[in-house]
PDB file of C-alpha atoms in Angstrom:
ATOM      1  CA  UNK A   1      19.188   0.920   3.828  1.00 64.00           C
ATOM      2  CA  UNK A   2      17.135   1.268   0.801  1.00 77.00           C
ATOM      3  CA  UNK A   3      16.809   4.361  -1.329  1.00 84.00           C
ATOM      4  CA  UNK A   4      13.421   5.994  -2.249  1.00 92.00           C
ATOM      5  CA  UNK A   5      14.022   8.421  -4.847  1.00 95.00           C
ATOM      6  CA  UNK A   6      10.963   8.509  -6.271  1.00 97.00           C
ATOM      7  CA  UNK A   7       7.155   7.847  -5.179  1.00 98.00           C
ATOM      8  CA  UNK A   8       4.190   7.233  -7.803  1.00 98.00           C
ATOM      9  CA  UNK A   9       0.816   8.122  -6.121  1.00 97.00           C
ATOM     10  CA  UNK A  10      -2.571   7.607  -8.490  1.00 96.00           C
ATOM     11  CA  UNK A  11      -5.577   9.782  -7.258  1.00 95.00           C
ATOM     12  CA  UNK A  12      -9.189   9.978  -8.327  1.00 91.00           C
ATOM     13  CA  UNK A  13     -10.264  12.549  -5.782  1.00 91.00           C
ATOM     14  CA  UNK A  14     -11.532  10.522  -3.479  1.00 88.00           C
ATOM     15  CA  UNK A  15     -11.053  11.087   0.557  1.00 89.00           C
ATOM     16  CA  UNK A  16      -8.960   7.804  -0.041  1.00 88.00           C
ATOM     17  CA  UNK A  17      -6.840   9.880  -2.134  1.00 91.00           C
ATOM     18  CA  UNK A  18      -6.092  12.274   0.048  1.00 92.00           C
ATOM     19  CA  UNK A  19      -5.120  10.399   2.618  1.00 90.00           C
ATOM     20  CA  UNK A  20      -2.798   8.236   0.213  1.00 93.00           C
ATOM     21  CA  UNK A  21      -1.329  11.715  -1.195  1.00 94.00           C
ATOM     22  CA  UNK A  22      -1.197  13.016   2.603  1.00 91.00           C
ATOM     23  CA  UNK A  23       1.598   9.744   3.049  1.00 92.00           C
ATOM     24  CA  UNK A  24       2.833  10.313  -0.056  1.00 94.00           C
ATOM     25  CA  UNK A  25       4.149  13.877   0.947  1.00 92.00           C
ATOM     26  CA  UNK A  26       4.879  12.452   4.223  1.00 89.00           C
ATOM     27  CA  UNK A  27       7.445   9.828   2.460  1.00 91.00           C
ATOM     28  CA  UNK A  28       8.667  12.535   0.471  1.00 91.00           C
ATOM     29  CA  UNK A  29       9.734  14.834   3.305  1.00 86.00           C
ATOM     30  CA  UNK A  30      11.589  11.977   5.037  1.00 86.00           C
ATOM     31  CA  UNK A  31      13.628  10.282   1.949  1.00 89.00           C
ATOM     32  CA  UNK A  32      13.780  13.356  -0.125  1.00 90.00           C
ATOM     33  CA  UNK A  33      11.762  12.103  -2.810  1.00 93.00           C
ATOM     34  CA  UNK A  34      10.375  13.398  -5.762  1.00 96.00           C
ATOM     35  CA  UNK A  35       6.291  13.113  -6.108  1.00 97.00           C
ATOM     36  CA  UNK A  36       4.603  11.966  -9.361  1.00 98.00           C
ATOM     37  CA  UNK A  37       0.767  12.484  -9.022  1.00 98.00           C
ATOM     38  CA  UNK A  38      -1.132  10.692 -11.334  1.00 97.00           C
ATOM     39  CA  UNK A  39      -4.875  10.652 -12.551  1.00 96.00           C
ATOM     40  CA  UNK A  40      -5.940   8.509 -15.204  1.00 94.00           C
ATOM     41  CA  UNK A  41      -8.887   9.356 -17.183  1.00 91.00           C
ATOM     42  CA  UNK A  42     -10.862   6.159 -18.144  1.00 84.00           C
ATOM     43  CA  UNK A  43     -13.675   7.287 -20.697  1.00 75.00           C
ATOM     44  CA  UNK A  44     -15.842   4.455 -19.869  1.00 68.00           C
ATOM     45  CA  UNK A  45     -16.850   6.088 -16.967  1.00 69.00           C
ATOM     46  CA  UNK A  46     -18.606   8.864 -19.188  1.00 65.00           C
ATOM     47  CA  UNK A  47     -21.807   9.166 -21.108  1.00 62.00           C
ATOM     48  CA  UNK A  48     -21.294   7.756 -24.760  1.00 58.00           C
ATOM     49  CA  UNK A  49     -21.662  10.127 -27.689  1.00 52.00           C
ATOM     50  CA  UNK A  50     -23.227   7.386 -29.314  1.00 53.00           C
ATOM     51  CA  UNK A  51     -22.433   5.520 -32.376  1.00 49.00           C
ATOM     52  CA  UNK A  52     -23.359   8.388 -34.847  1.00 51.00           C
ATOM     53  CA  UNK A  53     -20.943  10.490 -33.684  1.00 60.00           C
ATOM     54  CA  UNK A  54     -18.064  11.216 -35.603  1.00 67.00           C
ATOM     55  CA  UNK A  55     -13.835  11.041 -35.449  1.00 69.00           C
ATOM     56  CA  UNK A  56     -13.696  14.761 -34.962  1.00 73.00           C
ATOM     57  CA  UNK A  57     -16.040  15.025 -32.124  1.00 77.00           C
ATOM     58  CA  UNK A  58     -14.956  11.856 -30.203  1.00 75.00           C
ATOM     59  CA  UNK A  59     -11.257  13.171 -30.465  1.00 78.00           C
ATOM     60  CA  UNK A  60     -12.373  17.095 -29.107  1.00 81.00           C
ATOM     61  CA  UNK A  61     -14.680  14.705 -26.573  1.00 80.00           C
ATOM     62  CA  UNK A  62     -11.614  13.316 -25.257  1.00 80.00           C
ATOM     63  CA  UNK A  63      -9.195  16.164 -25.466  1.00 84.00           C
ATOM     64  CA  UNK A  64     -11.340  18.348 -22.995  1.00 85.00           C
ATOM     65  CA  UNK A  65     -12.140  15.470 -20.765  1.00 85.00           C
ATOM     66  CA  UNK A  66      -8.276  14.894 -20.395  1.00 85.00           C
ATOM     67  CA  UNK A  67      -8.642  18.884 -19.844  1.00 90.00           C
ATOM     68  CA  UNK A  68     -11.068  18.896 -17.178  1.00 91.00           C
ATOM     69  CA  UNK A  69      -9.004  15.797 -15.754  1.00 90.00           C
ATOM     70  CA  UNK A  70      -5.773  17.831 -15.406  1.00 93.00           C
ATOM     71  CA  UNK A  71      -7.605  21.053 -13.755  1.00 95.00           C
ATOM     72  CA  UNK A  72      -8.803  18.895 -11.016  1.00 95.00           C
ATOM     73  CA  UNK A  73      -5.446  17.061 -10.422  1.00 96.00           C
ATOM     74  CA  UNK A  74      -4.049  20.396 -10.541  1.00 96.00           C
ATOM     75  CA  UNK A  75      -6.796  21.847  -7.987  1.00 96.00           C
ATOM     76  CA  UNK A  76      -6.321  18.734  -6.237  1.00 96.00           C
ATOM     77  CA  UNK A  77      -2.731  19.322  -5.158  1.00 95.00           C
ATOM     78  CA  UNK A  78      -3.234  23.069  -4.799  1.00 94.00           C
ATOM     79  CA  UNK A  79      -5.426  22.291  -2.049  1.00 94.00           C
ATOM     80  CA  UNK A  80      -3.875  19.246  -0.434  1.00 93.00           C
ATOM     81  CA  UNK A  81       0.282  20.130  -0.668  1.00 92.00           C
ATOM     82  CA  UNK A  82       2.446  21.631   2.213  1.00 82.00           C
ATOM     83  CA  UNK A  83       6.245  22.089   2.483  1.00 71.00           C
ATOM     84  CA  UNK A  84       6.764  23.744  -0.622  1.00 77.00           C
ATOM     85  CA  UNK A  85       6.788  19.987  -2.128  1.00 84.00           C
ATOM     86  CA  UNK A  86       6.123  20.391  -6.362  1.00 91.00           C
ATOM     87  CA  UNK A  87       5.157  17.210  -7.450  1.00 95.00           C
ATOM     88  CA  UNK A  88       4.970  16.352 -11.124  1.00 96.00           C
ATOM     89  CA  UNK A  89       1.123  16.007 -12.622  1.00 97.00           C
ATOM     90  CA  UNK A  90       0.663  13.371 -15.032  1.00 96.00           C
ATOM     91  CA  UNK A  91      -2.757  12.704 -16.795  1.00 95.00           C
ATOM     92  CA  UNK A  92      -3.132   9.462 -18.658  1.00 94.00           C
ATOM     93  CA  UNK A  93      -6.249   7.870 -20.458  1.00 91.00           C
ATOM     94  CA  UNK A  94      -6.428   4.296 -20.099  1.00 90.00           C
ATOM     95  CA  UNK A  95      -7.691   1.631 -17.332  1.00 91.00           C
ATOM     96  CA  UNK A  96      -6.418   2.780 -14.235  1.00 92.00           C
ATOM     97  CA  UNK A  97      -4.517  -0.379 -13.272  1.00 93.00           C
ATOM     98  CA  UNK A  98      -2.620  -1.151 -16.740  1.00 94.00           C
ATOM     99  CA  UNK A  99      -1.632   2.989 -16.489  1.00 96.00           C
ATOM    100  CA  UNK A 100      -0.825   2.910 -13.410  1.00 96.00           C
ATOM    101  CA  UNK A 101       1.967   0.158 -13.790  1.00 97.00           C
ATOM    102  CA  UNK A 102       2.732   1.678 -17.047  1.00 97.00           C
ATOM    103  CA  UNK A 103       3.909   4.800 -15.855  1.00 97.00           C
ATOM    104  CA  UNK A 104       5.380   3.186 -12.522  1.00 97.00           C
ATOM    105  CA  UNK A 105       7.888   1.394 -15.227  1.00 97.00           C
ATOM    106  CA  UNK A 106       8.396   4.760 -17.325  1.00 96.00           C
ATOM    107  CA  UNK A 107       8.918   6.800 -14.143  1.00 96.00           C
ATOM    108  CA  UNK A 108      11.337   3.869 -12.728  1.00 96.00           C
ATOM    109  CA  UNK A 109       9.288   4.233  -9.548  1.00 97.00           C
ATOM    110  CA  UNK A 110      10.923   3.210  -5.817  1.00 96.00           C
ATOM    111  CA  UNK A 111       6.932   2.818  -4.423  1.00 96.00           C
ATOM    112  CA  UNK A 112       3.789   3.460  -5.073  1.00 97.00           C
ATOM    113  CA  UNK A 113       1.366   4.842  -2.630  1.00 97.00           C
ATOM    114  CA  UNK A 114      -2.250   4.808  -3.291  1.00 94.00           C
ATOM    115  CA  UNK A 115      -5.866   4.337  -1.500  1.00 90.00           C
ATOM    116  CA  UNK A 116      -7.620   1.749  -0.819  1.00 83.00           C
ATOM    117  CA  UNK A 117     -11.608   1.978  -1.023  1.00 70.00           C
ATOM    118  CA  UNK A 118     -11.784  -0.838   1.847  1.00 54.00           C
ATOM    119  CA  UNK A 119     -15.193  -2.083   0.037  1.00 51.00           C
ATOM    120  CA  UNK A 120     -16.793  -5.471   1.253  1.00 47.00           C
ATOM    121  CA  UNK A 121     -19.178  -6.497  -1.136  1.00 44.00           C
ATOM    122  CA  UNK A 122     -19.322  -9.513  -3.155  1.00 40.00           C
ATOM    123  CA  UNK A 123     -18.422  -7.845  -6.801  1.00 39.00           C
ATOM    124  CA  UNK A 124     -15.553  -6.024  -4.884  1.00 46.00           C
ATOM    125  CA  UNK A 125     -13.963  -9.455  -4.295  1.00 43.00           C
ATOM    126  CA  UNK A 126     -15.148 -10.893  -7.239  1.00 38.00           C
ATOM    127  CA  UNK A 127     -13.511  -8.242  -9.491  1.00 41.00           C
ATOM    128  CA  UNK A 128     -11.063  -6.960  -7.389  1.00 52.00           C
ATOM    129  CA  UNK A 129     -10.194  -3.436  -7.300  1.00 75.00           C
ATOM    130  CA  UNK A 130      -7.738  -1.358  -8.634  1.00 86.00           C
ATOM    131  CA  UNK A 131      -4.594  -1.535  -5.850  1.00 86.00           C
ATOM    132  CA  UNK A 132      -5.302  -4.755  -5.534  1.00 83.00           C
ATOM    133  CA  UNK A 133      -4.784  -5.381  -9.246  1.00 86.00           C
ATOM    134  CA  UNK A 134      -2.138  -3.052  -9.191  1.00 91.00           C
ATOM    135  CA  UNK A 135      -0.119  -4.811  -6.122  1.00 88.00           C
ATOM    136  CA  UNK A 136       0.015  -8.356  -7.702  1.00 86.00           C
ATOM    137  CA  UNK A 137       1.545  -6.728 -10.955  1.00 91.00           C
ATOM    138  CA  UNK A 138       3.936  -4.322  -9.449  1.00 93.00           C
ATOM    139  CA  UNK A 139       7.358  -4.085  -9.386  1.00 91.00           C
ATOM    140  CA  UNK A 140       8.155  -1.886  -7.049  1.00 95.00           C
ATOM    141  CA  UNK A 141       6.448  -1.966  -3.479  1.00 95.00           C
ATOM    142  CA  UNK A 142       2.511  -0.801  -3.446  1.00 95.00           C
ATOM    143  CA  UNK A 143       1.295   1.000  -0.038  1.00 95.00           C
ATOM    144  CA  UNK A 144      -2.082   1.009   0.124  1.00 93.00           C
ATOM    145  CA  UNK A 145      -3.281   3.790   2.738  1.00 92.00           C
ATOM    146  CA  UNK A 146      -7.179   3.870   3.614  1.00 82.00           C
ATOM    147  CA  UNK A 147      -6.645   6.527   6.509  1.00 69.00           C
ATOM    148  CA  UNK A 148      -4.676   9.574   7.290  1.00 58.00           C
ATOM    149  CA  UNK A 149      -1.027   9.096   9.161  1.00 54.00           C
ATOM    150  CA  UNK A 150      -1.796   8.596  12.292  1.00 57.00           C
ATOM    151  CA  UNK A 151       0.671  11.338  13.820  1.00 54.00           C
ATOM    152  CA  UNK A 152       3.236  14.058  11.711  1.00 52.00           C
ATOM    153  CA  UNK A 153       5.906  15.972  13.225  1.00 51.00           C
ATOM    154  CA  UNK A 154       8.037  18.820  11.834  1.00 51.00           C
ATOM    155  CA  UNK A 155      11.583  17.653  10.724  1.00 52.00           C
ATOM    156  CA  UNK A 156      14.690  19.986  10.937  1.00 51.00           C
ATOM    157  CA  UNK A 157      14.060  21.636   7.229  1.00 54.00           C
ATOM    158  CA  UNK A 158      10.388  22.413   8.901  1.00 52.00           C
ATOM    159  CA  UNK A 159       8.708  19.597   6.263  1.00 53.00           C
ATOM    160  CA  UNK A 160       5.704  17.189   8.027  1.00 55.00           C
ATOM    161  CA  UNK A 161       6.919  14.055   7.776  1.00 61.00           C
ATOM    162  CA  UNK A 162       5.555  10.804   9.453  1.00 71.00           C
ATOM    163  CA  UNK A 163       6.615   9.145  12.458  1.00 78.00           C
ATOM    164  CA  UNK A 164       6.812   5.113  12.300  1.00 88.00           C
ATOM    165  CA  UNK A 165       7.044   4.040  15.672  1.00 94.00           C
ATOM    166  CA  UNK A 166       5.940   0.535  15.354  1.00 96.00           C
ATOM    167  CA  UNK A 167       6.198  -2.181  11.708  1.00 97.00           C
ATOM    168  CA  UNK A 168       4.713  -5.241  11.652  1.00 98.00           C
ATOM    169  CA  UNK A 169       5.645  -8.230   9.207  1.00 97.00           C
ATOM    170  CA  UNK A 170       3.584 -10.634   8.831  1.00 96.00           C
ATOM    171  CA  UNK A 171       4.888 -14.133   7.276  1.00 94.00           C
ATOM    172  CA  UNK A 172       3.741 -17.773   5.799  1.00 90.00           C
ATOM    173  CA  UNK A 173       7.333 -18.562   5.771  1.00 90.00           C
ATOM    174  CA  UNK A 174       6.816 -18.759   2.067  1.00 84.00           C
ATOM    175  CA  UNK A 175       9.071 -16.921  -0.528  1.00 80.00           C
ATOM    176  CA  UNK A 176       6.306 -14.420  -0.743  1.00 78.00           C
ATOM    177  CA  UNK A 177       5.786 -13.153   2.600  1.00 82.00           C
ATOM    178  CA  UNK A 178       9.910 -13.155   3.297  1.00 80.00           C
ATOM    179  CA  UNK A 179      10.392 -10.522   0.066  1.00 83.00           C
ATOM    180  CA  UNK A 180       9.116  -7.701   2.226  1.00 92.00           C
ATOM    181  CA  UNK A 181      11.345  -8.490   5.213  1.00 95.00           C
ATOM    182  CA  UNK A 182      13.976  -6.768   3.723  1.00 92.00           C
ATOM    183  CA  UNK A 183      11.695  -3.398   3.464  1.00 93.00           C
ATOM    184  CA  UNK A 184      10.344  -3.992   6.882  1.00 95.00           C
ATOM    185  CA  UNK A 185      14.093  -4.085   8.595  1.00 95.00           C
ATOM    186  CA  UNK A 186      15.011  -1.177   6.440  1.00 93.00           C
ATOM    187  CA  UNK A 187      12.073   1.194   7.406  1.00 93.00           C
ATOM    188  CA  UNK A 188      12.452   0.068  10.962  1.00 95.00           C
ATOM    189  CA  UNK A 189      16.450   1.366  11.253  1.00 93.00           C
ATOM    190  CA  UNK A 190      15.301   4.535   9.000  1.00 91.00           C
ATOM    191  CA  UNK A 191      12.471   5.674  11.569  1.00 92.00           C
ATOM    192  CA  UNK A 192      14.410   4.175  14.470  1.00 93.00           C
ATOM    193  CA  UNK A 193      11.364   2.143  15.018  1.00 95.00           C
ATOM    194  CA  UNK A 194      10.368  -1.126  16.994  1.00 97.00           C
ATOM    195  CA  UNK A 195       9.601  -4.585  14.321  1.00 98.00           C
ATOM    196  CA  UNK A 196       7.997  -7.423  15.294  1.00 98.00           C
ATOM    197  CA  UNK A 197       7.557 -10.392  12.971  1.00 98.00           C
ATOM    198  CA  UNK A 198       4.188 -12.285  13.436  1.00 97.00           C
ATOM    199  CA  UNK A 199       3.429 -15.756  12.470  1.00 96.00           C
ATOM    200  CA  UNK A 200      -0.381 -16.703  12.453  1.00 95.00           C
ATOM    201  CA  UNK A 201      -0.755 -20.580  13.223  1.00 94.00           C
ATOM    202  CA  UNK A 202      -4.318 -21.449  11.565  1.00 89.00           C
ATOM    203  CA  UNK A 203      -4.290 -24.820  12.455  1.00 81.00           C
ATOM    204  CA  UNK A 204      -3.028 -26.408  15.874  1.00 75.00           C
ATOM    205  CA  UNK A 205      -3.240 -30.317  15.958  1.00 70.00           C
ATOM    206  CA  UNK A 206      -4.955 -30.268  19.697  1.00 80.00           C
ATOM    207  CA  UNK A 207      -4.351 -28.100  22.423  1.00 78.00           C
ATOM    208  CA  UNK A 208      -1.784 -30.548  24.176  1.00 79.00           C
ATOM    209  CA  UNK A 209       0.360 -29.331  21.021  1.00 86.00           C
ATOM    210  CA  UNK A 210      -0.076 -25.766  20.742  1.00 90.00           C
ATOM    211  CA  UNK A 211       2.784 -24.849  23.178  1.00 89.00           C
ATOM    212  CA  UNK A 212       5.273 -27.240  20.884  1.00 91.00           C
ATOM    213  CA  UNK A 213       3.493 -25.322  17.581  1.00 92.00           C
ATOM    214  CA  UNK A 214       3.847 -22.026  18.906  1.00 93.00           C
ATOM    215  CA  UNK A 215       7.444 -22.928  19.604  1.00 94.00           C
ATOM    216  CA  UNK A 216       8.252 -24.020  16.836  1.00 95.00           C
ATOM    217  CA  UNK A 217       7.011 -20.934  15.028  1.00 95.00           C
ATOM    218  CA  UNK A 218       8.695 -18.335  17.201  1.00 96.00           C
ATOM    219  CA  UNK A 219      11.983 -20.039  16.620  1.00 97.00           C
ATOM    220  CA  UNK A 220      11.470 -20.185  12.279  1.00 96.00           C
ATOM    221  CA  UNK A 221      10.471 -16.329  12.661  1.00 96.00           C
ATOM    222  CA  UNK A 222      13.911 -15.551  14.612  1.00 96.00           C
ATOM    223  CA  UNK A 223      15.644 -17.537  12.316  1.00 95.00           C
ATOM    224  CA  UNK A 224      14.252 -14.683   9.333  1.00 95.00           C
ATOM    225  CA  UNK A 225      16.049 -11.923  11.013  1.00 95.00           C
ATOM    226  CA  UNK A 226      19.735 -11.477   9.721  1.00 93.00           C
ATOM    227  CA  UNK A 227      22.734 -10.986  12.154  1.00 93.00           C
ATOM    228  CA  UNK A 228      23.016  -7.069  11.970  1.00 92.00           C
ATOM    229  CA  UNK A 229      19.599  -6.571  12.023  1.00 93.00           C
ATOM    230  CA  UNK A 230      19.770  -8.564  15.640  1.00 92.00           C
ATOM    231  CA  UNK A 231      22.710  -6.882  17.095  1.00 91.00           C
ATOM    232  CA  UNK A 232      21.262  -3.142  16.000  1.00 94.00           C
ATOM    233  CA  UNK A 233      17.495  -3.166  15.844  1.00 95.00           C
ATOM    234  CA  UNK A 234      14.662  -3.572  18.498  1.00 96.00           C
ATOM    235  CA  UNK A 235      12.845  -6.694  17.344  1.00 97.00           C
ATOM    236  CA  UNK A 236      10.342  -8.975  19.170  1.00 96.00           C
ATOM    237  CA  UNK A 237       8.070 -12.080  17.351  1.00 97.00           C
ATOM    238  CA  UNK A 238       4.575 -12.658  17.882  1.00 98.00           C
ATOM    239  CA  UNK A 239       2.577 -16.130  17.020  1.00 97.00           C
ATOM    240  CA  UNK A 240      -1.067 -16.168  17.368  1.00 96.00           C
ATOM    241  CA  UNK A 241      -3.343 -18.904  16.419  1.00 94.00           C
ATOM    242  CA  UNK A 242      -6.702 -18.014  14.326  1.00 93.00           C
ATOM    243  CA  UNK A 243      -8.007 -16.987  10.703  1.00 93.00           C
ATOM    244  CA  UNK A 244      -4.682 -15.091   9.322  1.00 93.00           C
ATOM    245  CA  UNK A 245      -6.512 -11.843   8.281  1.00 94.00           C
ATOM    246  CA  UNK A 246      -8.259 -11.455  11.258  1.00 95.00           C
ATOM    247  CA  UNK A 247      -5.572 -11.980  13.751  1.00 96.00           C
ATOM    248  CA  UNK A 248      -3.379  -9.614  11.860  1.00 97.00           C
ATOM    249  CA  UNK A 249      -5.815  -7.041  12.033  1.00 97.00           C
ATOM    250  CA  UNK A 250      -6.281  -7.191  15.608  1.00 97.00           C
ATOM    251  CA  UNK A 251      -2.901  -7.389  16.319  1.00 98.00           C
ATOM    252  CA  UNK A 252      -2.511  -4.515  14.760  1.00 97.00           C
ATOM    253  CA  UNK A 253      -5.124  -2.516  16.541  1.00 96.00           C
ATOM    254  CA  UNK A 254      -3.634  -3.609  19.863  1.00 97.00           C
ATOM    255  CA  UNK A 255      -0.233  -2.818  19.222  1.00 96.00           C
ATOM    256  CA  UNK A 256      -1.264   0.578  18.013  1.00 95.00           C
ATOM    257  CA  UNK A 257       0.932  -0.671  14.889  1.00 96.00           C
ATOM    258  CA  UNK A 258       1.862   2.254  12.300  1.00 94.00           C
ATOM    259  CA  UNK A 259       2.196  -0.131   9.110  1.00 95.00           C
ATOM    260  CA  UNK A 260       2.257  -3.786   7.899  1.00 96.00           C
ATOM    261  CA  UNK A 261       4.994  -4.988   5.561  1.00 96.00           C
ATOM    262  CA  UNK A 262       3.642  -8.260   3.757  1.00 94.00           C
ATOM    263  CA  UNK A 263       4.608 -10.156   0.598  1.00 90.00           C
ATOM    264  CA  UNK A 264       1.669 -10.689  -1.636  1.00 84.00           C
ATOM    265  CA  UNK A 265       1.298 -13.345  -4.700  1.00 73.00           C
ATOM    266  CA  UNK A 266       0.262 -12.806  -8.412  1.00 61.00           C
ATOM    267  CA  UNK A 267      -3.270 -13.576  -8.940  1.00 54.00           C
ATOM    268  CA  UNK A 268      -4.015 -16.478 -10.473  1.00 50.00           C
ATOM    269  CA  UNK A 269      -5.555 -19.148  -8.277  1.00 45.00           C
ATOM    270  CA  UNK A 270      -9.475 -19.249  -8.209  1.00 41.00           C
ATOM    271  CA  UNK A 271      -9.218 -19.058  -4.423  1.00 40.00           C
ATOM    272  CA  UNK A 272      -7.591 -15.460  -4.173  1.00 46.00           C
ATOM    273  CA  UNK A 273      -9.733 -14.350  -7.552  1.00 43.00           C
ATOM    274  CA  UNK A 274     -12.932 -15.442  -5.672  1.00 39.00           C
ATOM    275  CA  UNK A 275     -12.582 -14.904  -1.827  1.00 41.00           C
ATOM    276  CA  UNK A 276      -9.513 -12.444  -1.964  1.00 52.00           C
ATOM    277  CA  UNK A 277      -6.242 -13.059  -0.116  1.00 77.00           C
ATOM    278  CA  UNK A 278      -4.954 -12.387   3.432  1.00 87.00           C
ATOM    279  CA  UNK A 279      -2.858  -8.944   2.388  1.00 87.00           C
ATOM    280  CA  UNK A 280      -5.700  -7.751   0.410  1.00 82.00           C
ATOM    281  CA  UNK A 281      -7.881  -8.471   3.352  1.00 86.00           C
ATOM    282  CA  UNK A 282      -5.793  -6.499   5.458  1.00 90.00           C
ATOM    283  CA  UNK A 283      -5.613  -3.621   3.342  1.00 87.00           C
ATOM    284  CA  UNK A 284      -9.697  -3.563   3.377  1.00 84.00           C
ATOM    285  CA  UNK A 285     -10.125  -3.351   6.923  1.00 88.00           C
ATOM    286  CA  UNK A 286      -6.767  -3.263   8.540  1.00 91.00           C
ATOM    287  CA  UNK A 287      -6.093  -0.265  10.557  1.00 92.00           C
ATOM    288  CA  UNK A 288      -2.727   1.063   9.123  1.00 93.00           C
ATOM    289  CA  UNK A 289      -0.929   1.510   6.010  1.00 94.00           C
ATOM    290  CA  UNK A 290      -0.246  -2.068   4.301  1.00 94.00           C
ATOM    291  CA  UNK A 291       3.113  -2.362   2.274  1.00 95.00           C
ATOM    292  CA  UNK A 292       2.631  -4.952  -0.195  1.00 93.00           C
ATOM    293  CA  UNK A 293       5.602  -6.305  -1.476  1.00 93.00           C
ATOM    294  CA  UNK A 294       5.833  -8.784  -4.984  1.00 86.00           C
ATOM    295  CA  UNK A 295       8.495 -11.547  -5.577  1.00 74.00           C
TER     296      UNK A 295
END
């Protein structure tokens, strides 16, 4: 069973944020984590002072925008924290991706849980946005959370924590997708939950060979899941035929699924720089929670 000991969650005060910090807490109550709540101040996103202006003032300019920074995170968290939970409030200056990772690695983060803007557009994909920059660069799992926990119940110490009933992994059979088995099998005995590993065939020969296919993936997925894991946890496999993405997605909405555990890739190819990839896909419109997990 893995060990979460401590949870990095960026926030820019957006109702994306919220809902990521909501988790967050949620996490926290369950593994008895501690909460690092981060907001990174990137100056670009303010007026310029223009060239004339001196040292002195551009230093005081960024001193009390770091200021005004740190009395929103801290307003932030007054407003949105239950249990008694006291996170620790950390205000950087940077790009938000290069200090997010930074202070993942200083903190020694377990996870990071942030939101996800689920944007569409063209220069979305084009540029990318910040989890999704932050996900291929990670190393430590990345949850991206667009909506609230779907349902929170009171443990024994009174905290809210969140109730996984159902995981889904979803696989390529490559490297990358099987890194986040490991998470998926160990959140699914921690929450006493149901997994099911889906494959998503996106070609099929011809019809008179889509029984064969589909056989043939249902018995490489049962092949994933280790011996203990069989005898102990509930476990079924899916295969469904279609554009990965969108079959995962719908899956998911049927199965009333509580979070997806994939593996994601490092960007590099023009493909995933240009049209984004299946996980990031799924964290866009997806319904649930998306653990994204690195090699």
């Amino acid at each position: 069973m893995l060990t979460i000991k401590l949870i990095l969650c960026p926030v820019d005060f957006s109702e994306f944020s919220v809902s990521a910090y909501r988790y967050a807490q949620s996490l926290a109550g369950h593994y008895r984590s501690k909460v690092v709540v981060q907001h990174i101040v990137e100056l670009w996103r303010y007026p310029s002072l223009g060239f004339a202006a001196s040292a002195s003032l551009y230093d005081q300019f960024c001193q009390a925008v770091a200021e005004s920074g740190r009395e929103r995170l801290q307003e932030f968290v007054q407003n949105y924290t239950h249990d008694g939970l006291q996170p620790e409030l950390v205000v950087h200056q940077g790009m938000a991706p290069d200090s997010i990772l930074s202070c993942a690695q200083e903190q020694k983060a377990d996870g990071i849980v942030m939101g996800t803007h689920g944007q569409r557009g063209y220069d979305r994909l084009m540029l990318g946005s910040v989890t999704d920059r932050v996900m291929r660069r990670a190393s430590c799992p990345v949850l991206a959370v667009r909506n609230p926990p779907r349902e929170l119940a009171a443990d024994k110490d009174g905290r809210q924590v969140h109730r996984l009933r159902q995981i889904l992994f979803c696989t390529d059979f490559s490297g990358n997708s099987e890194a986040a088995l490991t998470y998926a099998i160990s959140a699914t005995e921690e929450y006493d939950a149901e997994l099911t590993l889906l494959h998503v065939l996106e070609e099929v020969p011809s019809p008179a060979k889509t029984e064969k296919a589909i056989a043939a993936a249902t018995e490489r997925l049962d092949s994933l899941i280790p011996p203990e894991a069989r005898k102990t946890l509930k476990i079924k496999m899916a295969v469904r035929i279609g554009k990965p993405y969108r079959q995962i997605i719908q899956f998911a909405e049927e199965e009333q699924i509580d979070t997806v555990a994939m593996g994601v890739r490092g960007r590099g190819a023009l493909d995933l720089a240009v049209f984004g990839s299946t996980t990031y896909r799924v964290m866009q419109l997806g319904p649930c929670p998306v653990l994204a997990v690195r090699v």
